[in-house]
């Protein structure tokens, strides 16, 4: 984990105004937004945490492009978001049936591996969960950069993880819905996502 300015809150004296702020020199995260395209990515079988409707045992790896025959909801998750992460998983569990009924599928990408994930999520999950090793996919989504760590902005988050984000991706890999919470200040609403899914499928019908 990067230690860049990790203890900035404990400086004994304030920084003089004439010193340049290191924050200004950081390359900020820039989450993808609706209208942009998600870069294709590959999911290895050994990183599957929970097999749901999308992934089946023994199929080997697969790519984002092969998973988007239907609109695909891609949700990022970390146990290190604490209660925020719990609320996100609970919302996805509660609305998973509605997401599928609307004609979309759900893929959750976890910053943690299976053992760590399972320690905090012991209930059966109806959707696929895959580990995002070294935040490779989060980088593609623009929600993780070492130079702009979440622990530098959000109290209580002490791990080097991405910020929360949920995307709706079409078969062409275009993003038609985006939610990214850089400072963990807002709650993801599956109802807003579902309204976009309904509109998207109505247009394509």
PDB file of N, CA, C and O in Angstrom, residues 11-82:
ATOM      1  N   UNK A  11       0.548  16.087  11.185  1.00  0.00           N
ATOM      2  CA  UNK A  11       1.662  17.019  11.144  1.00  0.00           C
ATOM      3  C   UNK A  11       1.584  17.949  12.358  1.00  0.00           C
ATOM      4  O   UNK A  11       0.513  18.471  12.693  1.00  0.00           O
ATOM      5  N   UNK A  12       2.698  18.185  13.049  1.00  0.00           N
ATOM      6  CA  UNK A  12       2.682  19.002  14.276  1.00  0.00           C
ATOM      7  C   UNK A  12       2.384  20.473  14.013  1.00  0.00           C
ATOM      8  O   UNK A  12       1.876  21.172  14.856  1.00  0.00           O
ATOM      9  N   UNK A  13       2.748  20.991  12.840  1.00  0.00           N
ATOM     10  CA  UNK A  13       2.508  22.392  12.519  1.00  0.00           C
ATOM     11  C   UNK A  13       1.898  22.477  11.136  1.00  0.00           C
ATOM     12  O   UNK A  13       2.123  21.621  10.289  1.00  0.00           O
ATOM     13  N   UNK A  14       1.103  23.521  10.875  1.00  0.00           N
ATOM     14  CA  UNK A  14       0.487  23.655   9.558  1.00  0.00           C
ATOM     15  C   UNK A  14       1.525  23.942   8.482  1.00  0.00           C
ATOM     16  O   UNK A  14       2.591  24.509   8.746  1.00  0.00           O
ATOM     17  N   UNK A  15       1.231  23.555   7.271  1.00  0.00           N
ATOM     18  CA  UNK A  15       2.132  23.810   6.150  1.00  0.00           C
ATOM     19  C   UNK A  15       1.983  25.267   5.719  1.00  0.00           C
ATOM     20  O   UNK A  15       0.874  25.773   5.567  1.00  0.00           O
ATOM     21  N   UNK A  16       3.089  25.925   5.542  1.00  0.00           N
ATOM     22  CA  UNK A  16       3.052  27.340   5.144  1.00  0.00           C
ATOM     23  C   UNK A  16       2.391  27.487   3.784  1.00  0.00           C
ATOM     24  O   UNK A  16       2.500  26.623   2.924  1.00  0.00           O
ATOM     25  N   UNK A  17       1.735  28.638   3.575  1.00  0.00           N
ATOM     26  CA  UNK A  17       0.998  28.857   2.341  1.00  0.00           C
ATOM     27  C   UNK A  17       1.886  28.857   1.113  1.00  0.00           C
ATOM     28  O   UNK A  17       1.448  28.546   0.006  1.00  0.00           O
ATOM     29  N   UNK A  18       3.162  29.237   1.293  1.00  0.00           N
ATOM     30  CA  UNK A  18       4.024  29.343   0.133  1.00  0.00           C
ATOM     31  C   UNK A  18       4.494  27.983  -0.381  1.00  0.00           C
ATOM     32  O   UNK A  18       5.037  27.880  -1.471  1.00  0.00           O
ATOM     33  N   UNK A  19       4.316  26.917   0.398  1.00  0.00           N
ATOM     34  CA  UNK A  19       4.707  25.601  -0.073  1.00  0.00           C
ATOM     35  C   UNK A  19       3.656  25.083  -1.050  1.00  0.00           C
ATOM     36  O   UNK A  19       2.457  25.221  -0.807  1.00  0.00           O
ATOM     37  N   UNK A  20       4.072  24.479  -2.166  1.00  0.00           N
ATOM     38  CA  UNK A  20       3.097  23.927  -3.105  1.00  0.00           C
ATOM     39  C   UNK A  20       2.386  22.732  -2.486  1.00  0.00           C
ATOM     40  O   UNK A  20       2.989  21.937  -1.783  1.00  0.00           O
ATOM     41  N   UNK A  21       1.097  22.649  -2.701  1.00  0.00           N
ATOM     42  CA  UNK A  21       0.318  21.536  -2.163  1.00  0.00           C
ATOM     43  C   UNK A  21       0.573  20.283  -2.972  1.00  0.00           C
ATOM     44  O   UNK A  21       0.472  20.302  -4.200  1.00  0.00           O
ATOM     45  N   UNK A  22       0.943  19.164  -2.300  1.00  0.00           N
ATOM     46  CA  UNK A  22       1.167  17.924  -3.049  1.00  0.00           C
ATOM     47  C   UNK A  22      -0.110  17.430  -3.708  1.00  0.00           C
ATOM     48  O   UNK A  22      -0.072  16.719  -4.697  1.00  0.00           O
ATOM     49  N   UNK A  23      -1.273  17.803  -3.155  1.00  0.00           N
ATOM     50  CA  UNK A  23      -2.537  17.359  -3.728  1.00  0.00           C
ATOM     51  C   UNK A  23      -2.697  17.876  -5.153  1.00  0.00           C
ATOM     52  O   UNK A  23      -3.235  17.207  -6.023  1.00  0.00           O
ATOM     53  N   UNK A  24      -2.219  19.096  -5.384  1.00  0.00           N
ATOM     54  CA  UNK A  24      -2.358  19.683  -6.716  1.00  0.00           C
ATOM     55  C   UNK A  24      -1.566  18.919  -7.763  1.00  0.00           C
ATOM     56  O   UNK A  24      -1.866  18.986  -8.948  1.00  0.00           O
ATOM     57  N   UNK A  25      -0.546  18.231  -7.342  1.00  0.00           N
ATOM     58  CA  UNK A  25       0.309  17.515  -8.280  1.00  0.00           C
ATOM     59  C   UNK A  25      -0.125  16.071  -8.504  1.00  0.00           C
ATOM     60  O   UNK A  25       0.478  15.372  -9.297  1.00  0.00           O
ATOM     61  N   UNK A  26      -1.146  15.647  -7.770  1.00  0.00           N
ATOM     62  CA  UNK A  26      -1.605  14.280  -7.928  1.00  0.00           C
ATOM     63  C   UNK A  26      -2.442  14.128  -9.200  1.00  0.00           C
ATOM     64  O   UNK A  26      -3.190  15.032  -9.567  1.00  0.00           O
ATOM     65  N   UNK A  27      -2.321  12.992  -9.810  1.00  0.00           N
ATOM     66  CA  UNK A  27      -3.203  12.668 -10.934  1.00  0.00           C
ATOM     67  C   UNK A  27      -4.483  12.095 -10.352  1.00  0.00           C
ATOM     68  O   UNK A  27      -4.477  11.032  -9.755  1.00  0.00           O
ATOM     69  N   UNK A  28      -5.571  12.815 -10.489  1.00  0.00           N
ATOM     70  CA  UNK A  28      -6.833  12.428  -9.888  1.00  0.00           C
ATOM     71  C   UNK A  28      -7.480  11.255 -10.634  1.00  0.00           C
ATOM     72  O   UNK A  28      -7.265  11.092 -11.838  1.00  0.00           O
ATOM     73  N   UNK A  29      -8.264  10.482  -9.907  1.00  0.00           N
ATOM     74  CA  UNK A  29      -9.059   9.460 -10.567  1.00  0.00           C
ATOM     75  C   UNK A  29     -10.125  10.148 -11.405  1.00  0.00           C
ATOM     76  O   UNK A  29     -10.613  11.226 -11.064  1.00  0.00           O
ATOM     77  N   UNK A  30     -10.488   9.517 -12.513  1.00  0.00           N
ATOM     78  CA  UNK A  30     -11.504  10.055 -13.409  1.00  0.00           C
ATOM     79  C   UNK A  30     -12.433   8.918 -13.817  1.00  0.00           C
ATOM     80  O   UNK A  30     -12.206   8.240 -14.827  1.00  0.00           O
ATOM     81  N   UNK A  31     -13.471   8.686 -13.040  1.00  0.00           N
ATOM     82  CA  UNK A  31     -14.383   7.577 -13.341  1.00  0.00           C
ATOM     83  C   UNK A  31     -15.018   7.728 -14.717  1.00  0.00           C
ATOM     84  O   UNK A  31     -15.349   8.834 -15.155  1.00  0.00           O
ATOM     85  N   UNK A  32     -15.159   6.604 -15.398  1.00  0.00           N
ATOM     86  CA  UNK A  32     -15.892   6.606 -16.655  1.00  0.00           C
ATOM     87  C   UNK A  32     -17.323   7.065 -16.409  1.00  0.00           C
ATOM     88  O   UNK A  32     -17.880   6.862 -15.326  1.00  0.00           O
ATOM     89  N   UNK A  33     -17.924   7.674 -17.418  1.00  0.00           N
ATOM     90  CA  UNK A  33     -19.285   8.170 -17.304  1.00  0.00           C
ATOM     91  C   UNK A  33     -20.115   7.679 -18.482  1.00  0.00           C
ATOM     92  O   UNK A  33     -19.579   7.150 -19.473  1.00  0.00           O
ATOM     93  N   UNK A  34     -21.424   7.850 -18.370  1.00  0.00           N
ATOM     94  CA  UNK A  34     -22.339   7.441 -19.433  1.00  0.00           C
ATOM     95  C   UNK A  34     -21.949   8.111 -20.749  1.00  0.00           C
ATOM     96  O   UNK A  34     -21.610   9.293 -20.783  1.00  0.00           O
ATOM     97  N   UNK A  35     -21.976   7.337 -21.822  1.00  0.00           N
ATOM     98  CA  UNK A  35     -21.577   7.835 -23.129  1.00  0.00           C
ATOM     99  C   UNK A  35     -20.177   7.397 -23.524  1.00  0.00           C
ATOM    100  O   UNK A  35     -19.838   7.388 -24.715  1.00  0.00           O
ATOM    101  N   UNK A  36     -19.353   7.023 -22.532  1.00  0.00           N
ATOM    102  CA  UNK A  36     -18.025   6.490 -22.822  1.00  0.00           C
ATOM    103  C   UNK A  36     -18.111   4.974 -23.003  1.00  0.00           C
ATOM    104  O   UNK A  36     -19.163   4.366 -22.807  1.00  0.00           O
ATOM    105  N   UNK A  37     -16.987   4.377 -23.385  1.00  0.00           N
ATOM    106  CA  UNK A  37     -16.957   2.942 -23.619  1.00  0.00           C
ATOM    107  C   UNK A  37     -16.030   2.266 -22.608  1.00  0.00           C
ATOM    108  O   UNK A  37     -14.982   2.800 -22.260  1.00  0.00           O
ATOM    109  N   UNK A  38     -16.439   1.100 -22.156  1.00  0.00           N
ATOM    110  CA  UNK A  38     -15.645   0.328 -21.209  1.00  0.00           C
ATOM    111  C   UNK A  38     -14.654  -0.515 -22.005  1.00  0.00           C
ATOM    112  O   UNK A  38     -15.034  -1.229 -22.935  1.00  0.00           O
ATOM    113  N   UNK A  39     -13.387  -0.429 -21.656  1.00  0.00           N
ATOM    114  CA  UNK A  39     -12.385  -1.266 -22.314  1.00  0.00           C
ATOM    115  C   UNK A  39     -12.630  -2.726 -21.972  1.00  0.00           C
ATOM    116  O   UNK A  39     -12.982  -3.059 -20.837  1.00  0.00           O
ATOM    117  N   UNK A  40     -12.489  -3.601 -22.951  1.00  0.00           N
ATOM    118  CA  UNK A  40     -12.711  -5.027 -22.718  1.00  0.00           C
ATOM    119  C   UNK A  40     -11.723  -5.535 -21.675  1.00  0.00           C
ATOM    120  O   UNK A  40     -10.608  -5.018 -21.540  1.00  0.00           O
ATOM    121  N   UNK A  41     -12.138  -6.532 -20.911  1.00  0.00           N
ATOM    122  CA  UNK A  41     -11.243  -7.139 -19.927  1.00  0.00           C
ATOM    123  C   UNK A  41     -11.504  -8.629 -19.865  1.00  0.00           C
ATOM    124  O   UNK A  41     -12.532  -9.120 -20.334  1.00  0.00           O
ATOM    125  N   UNK A  42     -10.568  -9.346 -19.288  1.00  0.00           N
ATOM    126  CA  UNK A  42     -10.622 -10.808 -19.236  1.00  0.00           C
ATOM    127  C   UNK A  42     -10.748 -11.266 -17.792  1.00  0.00           C
ATOM    128  O   UNK A  42     -10.090 -10.724 -16.904  1.00  0.00           O
ATOM    129  N   UNK A  43     -11.607 -12.229 -17.560  1.00  0.00           N
ATOM    130  CA  UNK A  43     -11.802 -12.800 -16.225  1.00  0.00           C
ATOM    131  C   UNK A  43     -11.244 -14.212 -16.196  1.00  0.00           C
ATOM    132  O   UNK A  43     -11.689 -15.073 -16.964  1.00  0.00           O
ATOM    133  N   UNK A  44     -10.271 -14.457 -15.303  1.00  0.00           N
ATOM    134  CA  UNK A  44      -9.681 -15.787 -15.186  1.00  0.00           C
ATOM    135  C   UNK A  44     -10.522 -16.657 -14.254  1.00  0.00           C
ATOM    136  O   UNK A  44     -11.064 -16.181 -13.258  1.00  0.00           O
ATOM    137  N   UNK A  45     -10.618 -17.926 -14.575  1.00  0.00           N
ATOM    138  CA  UNK A  45     -11.434 -18.849 -13.787  1.00  0.00           C
ATOM    139  C   UNK A  45     -10.965 -18.914 -12.338  1.00  0.00           C
ATOM    140  O   UNK A  45     -11.795 -19.018 -11.418  1.00  0.00           O
ATOM    141  N   UNK A  46      -9.658 -18.828 -12.097  1.00  0.00           N
ATOM    142  CA  UNK A  46      -9.147 -18.960 -10.732  1.00  0.00           C
ATOM    143  C   UNK A  46      -9.517 -17.767  -9.847  1.00  0.00           C
ATOM    144  O   UNK A  46      -9.371 -17.825  -8.621  1.00  0.00           O
ATOM    145  N   UNK A  47     -10.011 -16.690 -10.452  1.00  0.00           N
ATOM    146  CA  UNK A  47     -10.391 -15.516  -9.672  1.00  0.00           C
ATOM    147  C   UNK A  47     -11.883 -15.442  -9.384  1.00  0.00           C
ATOM    148  O   UNK A  47     -12.349 -14.469  -8.776  1.00  0.00           O
ATOM    149  N   UNK A  48     -12.632 -16.467  -9.792  1.00  0.00           N
ATOM    150  CA  UNK A  48     -14.071 -16.483  -9.536  1.00  0.00           C
ATOM    151  C   UNK A  48     -14.313 -16.744  -8.047  1.00  0.00           C
ATOM    152  O   UNK A  48     -13.821 -17.723  -7.489  1.00  0.00           O
ATOM    153  N   UNK A  49     -15.064 -15.880  -7.406  1.00  0.00           N
ATOM    154  CA  UNK A  49     -15.398 -16.006  -5.987  1.00  0.00           C
ATOM    155  C   UNK A  49     -16.746 -16.679  -5.803  1.00  0.00           C
ATOM    156  O   UNK A  49     -16.926 -17.533  -4.934  1.00  0.00           O
ATOM    157  N   UNK A  50     -17.703 -16.290  -6.642  1.00  0.00           N
ATOM    158  CA  UNK A  50     -19.041 -16.883  -6.567  1.00  0.00           C
ATOM    159  C   UNK A  50     -19.585 -17.046  -7.982  1.00  0.00           C
ATOM    160  O   UNK A  50     -19.589 -16.096  -8.764  1.00  0.00           O
ATOM    161  N   UNK A  51     -19.989 -18.254  -8.312  1.00  0.00           N
ATOM    162  CA  UNK A  51     -20.533 -18.535  -9.638  1.00  0.00           C
ATOM    163  C   UNK A  51     -22.038 -18.341  -9.643  1.00  0.00           C
ATOM    164  O   UNK A  51     -22.761 -18.978  -8.892  1.00  0.00           O
ATOM    165  N   UNK A  52     -22.485 -17.434 -10.493  1.00  0.00           N
ATOM    166  CA  UNK A  52     -23.902 -17.169 -10.640  1.00  0.00           C
ATOM    167  C   UNK A  52     -24.349 -17.468 -12.051  1.00  0.00           C
ATOM    168  O   UNK A  52     -23.764 -18.312 -12.729  1.00  0.00           O
ATOM    169  N   UNK A  53     -25.349 -16.764 -12.547  1.00  0.00           N
ATOM    170  CA  UNK A  53     -25.888 -17.047 -13.885  1.00  0.00           C
ATOM    171  C   UNK A  53     -24.907 -16.831 -15.035  1.00  0.00           C
ATOM    172  O   UNK A  53     -25.007 -17.479 -16.068  1.00  0.00           O
ATOM    173  N   UNK A  54     -23.955 -15.912 -14.864  1.00  0.00           N
ATOM    174  CA  UNK A  54     -23.037 -15.596 -15.958  1.00  0.00           C
ATOM    175  C   UNK A  54     -21.942 -16.635 -16.144  1.00  0.00           C
ATOM    176  O   UNK A  54     -21.557 -16.967 -17.267  1.00  0.00           O
ATOM    177  N   UNK A  55     -21.400 -17.121 -15.064  1.00  0.00           N
ATOM    178  CA  UNK A  55     -20.232 -17.989 -15.106  1.00  0.00           C
ATOM    179  C   UNK A  55     -20.592 -19.384 -14.622  1.00  0.00           C
ATOM    180  O   UNK A  55     -21.313 -19.547 -13.648  1.00  0.00           O
ATOM    181  N   UNK A  56     -20.072 -20.375 -15.284  1.00  0.00           N
ATOM    182  CA  UNK A  56     -20.353 -21.758 -14.916  1.00  0.00           C
ATOM    183  C   UNK A  56     -19.044 -22.500 -14.697  1.00  0.00           C
ATOM    184  O   UNK A  56     -18.027 -22.202 -15.318  1.00  0.00           O
ATOM    185  N   UNK A  57     -19.061 -23.480 -13.815  1.00  0.00           N
ATOM    186  CA  UNK A  57     -17.858 -24.240 -13.473  1.00  0.00           C
ATOM    187  C   UNK A  57     -17.255 -24.886 -14.705  1.00  0.00           C
ATOM    188  O   UNK A  57     -17.947 -25.474 -15.532  1.00  0.00           O
ATOM    189  N   UNK A  58     -15.939 -24.743 -14.807  1.00  0.00           N
ATOM    190  CA  UNK A  58     -15.222 -25.456 -15.857  1.00  0.00           C
ATOM    191  C   UNK A  58     -15.191 -24.778 -17.199  1.00  0.00           C
ATOM    192  O   UNK A  58     -14.652 -25.325 -18.158  1.00  0.00           O
ATOM    193  N   UNK A  59     -15.740 -23.549 -17.313  1.00  0.00           N
ATOM    194  CA  UNK A  59     -15.746 -22.926 -18.633  1.00  0.00           C
ATOM    195  C   UNK A  59     -14.432 -22.211 -18.935  1.00  0.00           C
ATOM    196  O   UNK A  59     -14.205 -21.799 -20.066  1.00  0.00           O
ATOM    197  N   UNK A  60     -13.562 -22.082 -17.940  1.00  0.00           N
ATOM    198  CA  UNK A  60     -12.351 -21.328 -18.141  1.00  0.00           C
ATOM    199  C   UNK A  60     -12.618 -19.843 -18.029  1.00  0.00           C
ATOM    200  O   UNK A  60     -13.630 -19.421 -17.482  1.00  0.00           O
ATOM    201  N   UNK A  61     -11.741 -19.033 -18.585  1.00  0.00           N
ATOM    202  CA  UNK A  61     -11.921 -17.587 -18.489  1.00  0.00           C
ATOM    203  C   UNK A  61     -12.898 -17.069 -19.525  1.00  0.00           C
ATOM    204  O   UNK A  61     -13.304 -17.781 -20.443  1.00  0.00           O
ATOM    205  N   UNK A  62     -13.271 -15.832 -19.369  1.00  0.00           N
ATOM    206  CA  UNK A  62     -14.159 -15.185 -20.329  1.00  0.00           C
ATOM    207  C   UNK A  62     -13.875 -13.690 -20.323  1.00  0.00           C
ATOM    208  O   UNK A  62     -13.172 -13.185 -19.455  1.00  0.00           O
ATOM    209  N   UNK A  63     -14.407 -12.983 -21.303  1.00  0.00           N
ATOM    210  CA  UNK A  63     -14.147 -11.555 -21.427  1.00  0.00           C
ATOM    211  C   UNK A  63     -15.430 -10.763 -21.256  1.00  0.00           C
ATOM    212  O   UNK A  63     -16.539 -11.307 -21.337  1.00  0.00           O
ATOM    213  N   UNK A  64     -15.282  -9.467 -21.030  1.00  0.00           N
ATOM    214  CA  UNK A  64     -16.441  -8.601 -20.905  1.00  0.00           C
ATOM    215  C   UNK A  64     -17.294  -8.670 -22.163  1.00  0.00           C
ATOM    216  O   UNK A  64     -18.522  -8.747 -22.100  1.00  0.00           O
ATOM    217  N   UNK A  65     -16.655  -8.662 -23.320  1.00  0.00           N
ATOM    218  CA  UNK A  65     -17.380  -8.669 -24.587  1.00  0.00           C
ATOM    219  C   UNK A  65     -18.300  -9.888 -24.700  1.00  0.00           C
ATOM    220  O   UNK A  65     -19.411  -9.792 -25.222  1.00  0.00           O
ATOM    221  N   UNK A  66     -17.853 -11.030 -24.185  1.00  0.00           N
ATOM    222  CA  UNK A  66     -18.651 -12.252 -24.279  1.00  0.00           C
ATOM    223  C   UNK A  66     -19.779 -12.287 -23.253  1.00  0.00           C
ATOM    224  O   UNK A  66     -20.663 -13.149 -23.338  1.00  0.00           O
ATOM    225  N   UNK A  67     -19.759 -11.380 -22.292  1.00  0.00           N
ATOM    226  CA  UNK A  67     -20.782 -11.360 -21.244  1.00  0.00           C
ATOM    227  C   UNK A  67     -21.888 -10.351 -21.515  1.00  0.00           C
ATOM    228  O   UNK A  67     -22.816 -10.227 -20.713  1.00  0.00           O
ATOM    229  N   UNK A  68     -21.795  -9.635 -22.623  1.00  0.00           N
ATOM    230  CA  UNK A  68     -22.732  -8.532 -22.854  1.00  0.00           C
ATOM    231  C   UNK A  68     -23.717  -8.821 -23.978  1.00  0.00           C
ATOM    232  O   UNK A  68     -24.138  -7.913 -24.701  1.00  0.00           O
ATOM    233  N   UNK A  69     -24.105 -10.083 -24.150  1.00  0.00           N
ATOM    234  CA  UNK A  69     -25.190 -10.367 -25.088  1.00  0.00           C
ATOM    235  C   UNK A  69     -26.457  -9.657 -24.618  1.00  0.00           C
ATOM    236  O   UNK A  69     -27.289  -9.225 -25.423  1.00  0.00           O
ATOM    237  N   UNK A  70     -26.593  -9.530 -23.309  1.00  0.00           N
ATOM    238  CA  UNK A  70     -27.623  -8.701 -22.676  1.00  0.00           C
ATOM    239  C   UNK A  70     -26.920  -7.548 -21.979  1.00  0.00           C
ATOM    240  O   UNK A  70     -25.714  -7.612 -21.730  1.00  0.00           O
ATOM    241  N   UNK A  71     -27.658  -6.468 -21.677  1.00  0.00           N
ATOM    242  CA  UNK A  71     -27.025  -5.397 -20.890  1.00  0.00           C
ATOM    243  C   UNK A  71     -26.430  -5.966 -19.610  1.00  0.00           C
ATOM    244  O   UNK A  71     -27.031  -6.811 -18.958  1.00  0.00           O
ATOM    245  N   UNK A  72     -25.236  -5.514 -19.272  1.00  0.00           N
ATOM    246  CA  UNK A  72     -24.516  -6.045 -18.120  1.00  0.00           C
ATOM    247  C   UNK A  72     -24.266  -4.946 -17.098  1.00  0.00           C
ATOM    248  O   UNK A  72     -23.724  -3.882 -17.427  1.00  0.00           O
ATOM    249  N   UNK A  73     -24.665  -5.204 -15.865  1.00  0.00           N
ATOM    250  CA  UNK A  73     -24.362  -4.310 -14.756  1.00  0.00           C
ATOM    251  C   UNK A  73     -23.032  -4.754 -14.153  1.00  0.00           C
ATOM    252  O   UNK A  73     -22.894  -5.903 -13.725  1.00  0.00           O
ATOM    253  N   UNK A  74     -22.058  -3.866 -14.133  1.00  0.00           N
ATOM    254  CA  UNK A  74     -20.743  -4.138 -13.547  1.00  0.00           C
ATOM    255  C   UNK A  74     -20.623  -3.288 -12.287  1.00  0.00           C
ATOM    256  O   UNK A  74     -20.601  -2.053 -12.356  1.00  0.00           O
ATOM    257  N   UNK A  75     -20.559  -3.964 -11.137  1.00  0.00           N
ATOM    258  CA  UNK A  75     -20.494  -3.257  -9.852  1.00  0.00           C
ATOM    259  C   UNK A  75     -19.174  -3.572  -9.159  1.00  0.00           C
ATOM    260  O   UNK A  75     -18.799  -4.746  -9.033  1.00  0.00           O
ATOM    261  N   UNK A  76     -18.474  -2.551  -8.711  1.00  0.00           N
ATOM    262  CA  UNK A  76     -17.233  -2.728  -7.972  1.00  0.00           C
ATOM    263  C   UNK A  76     -17.543  -2.732  -6.479  1.00  0.00           C
ATOM    264  O   UNK A  76     -18.422  -2.009  -6.004  1.00  0.00           O
ATOM    265  N   UNK A  77     -16.752  -3.530  -5.727  1.00  0.00           N
ATOM    266  CA  UNK A  77     -17.023  -3.710  -4.299  1.00  0.00           C
ATOM    267  C   UNK A  77     -15.719  -3.946  -3.546  1.00  0.00           C
ATOM    268  O   UNK A  77     -14.775  -4.548  -4.058  1.00  0.00           O
ATOM    269  N   UNK A  78     -15.689  -3.461  -2.292  1.00  0.00           N
ATOM    270  CA  UNK A  78     -14.576  -3.766  -1.394  1.00  0.00           C
ATOM    271  C   UNK A  78     -15.085  -3.900   0.030  1.00  0.00           C
ATOM    272  O   UNK A  78     -15.924  -3.100   0.470  1.00  0.00           O
ATOM    273  N   UNK A  79     -14.591  -4.878   0.751  1.00  0.00           N
ATOM    274  CA  UNK A  79     -14.955  -5.020   2.161  1.00  0.00           C
ATOM    275  C   UNK A  79     -14.393  -3.857   2.973  1.00  0.00           C
ATOM    276  O   UNK A  79     -14.888  -3.557   4.066  1.00  0.00           O
ATOM    277  N   UNK A  80     -13.383  -3.195   2.458  1.00  0.00           N
ATOM    278  CA  UNK A  80     -12.753  -2.099   3.178  1.00  0.00           C
ATOM    279  C   UNK A  80     -13.552  -0.800   3.119  1.00  0.00           C
ATOM    280  O   UNK A  80     -13.126   0.203   3.703  1.00  0.00           O
ATOM    281  N   UNK A  81     -14.694  -0.817   2.429  1.00  0.00           N
ATOM    282  CA  UNK A  81     -15.602   0.328   2.501  1.00  0.00           C
ATOM    283  C   UNK A  81     -16.498   0.225   3.731  1.00  0.00           C
ATOM    284  O   UNK A  81     -17.360   1.076   3.946  1.00  0.00           O
ATOM    285  N   UNK A  82     -16.311  -0.863   4.490  1.00  0.00           N
ATOM    286  CA  UNK A  82     -17.030  -1.047   5.755  1.00  0.00           C
ATOM    287  C   UNK A  82     -18.549  -1.036   5.533  1.00  0.00           C
ATOM    288  O   UNK A  82     -19.050  -1.749   4.676  1.00  0.00           O
TER     289      UNK A  82
END
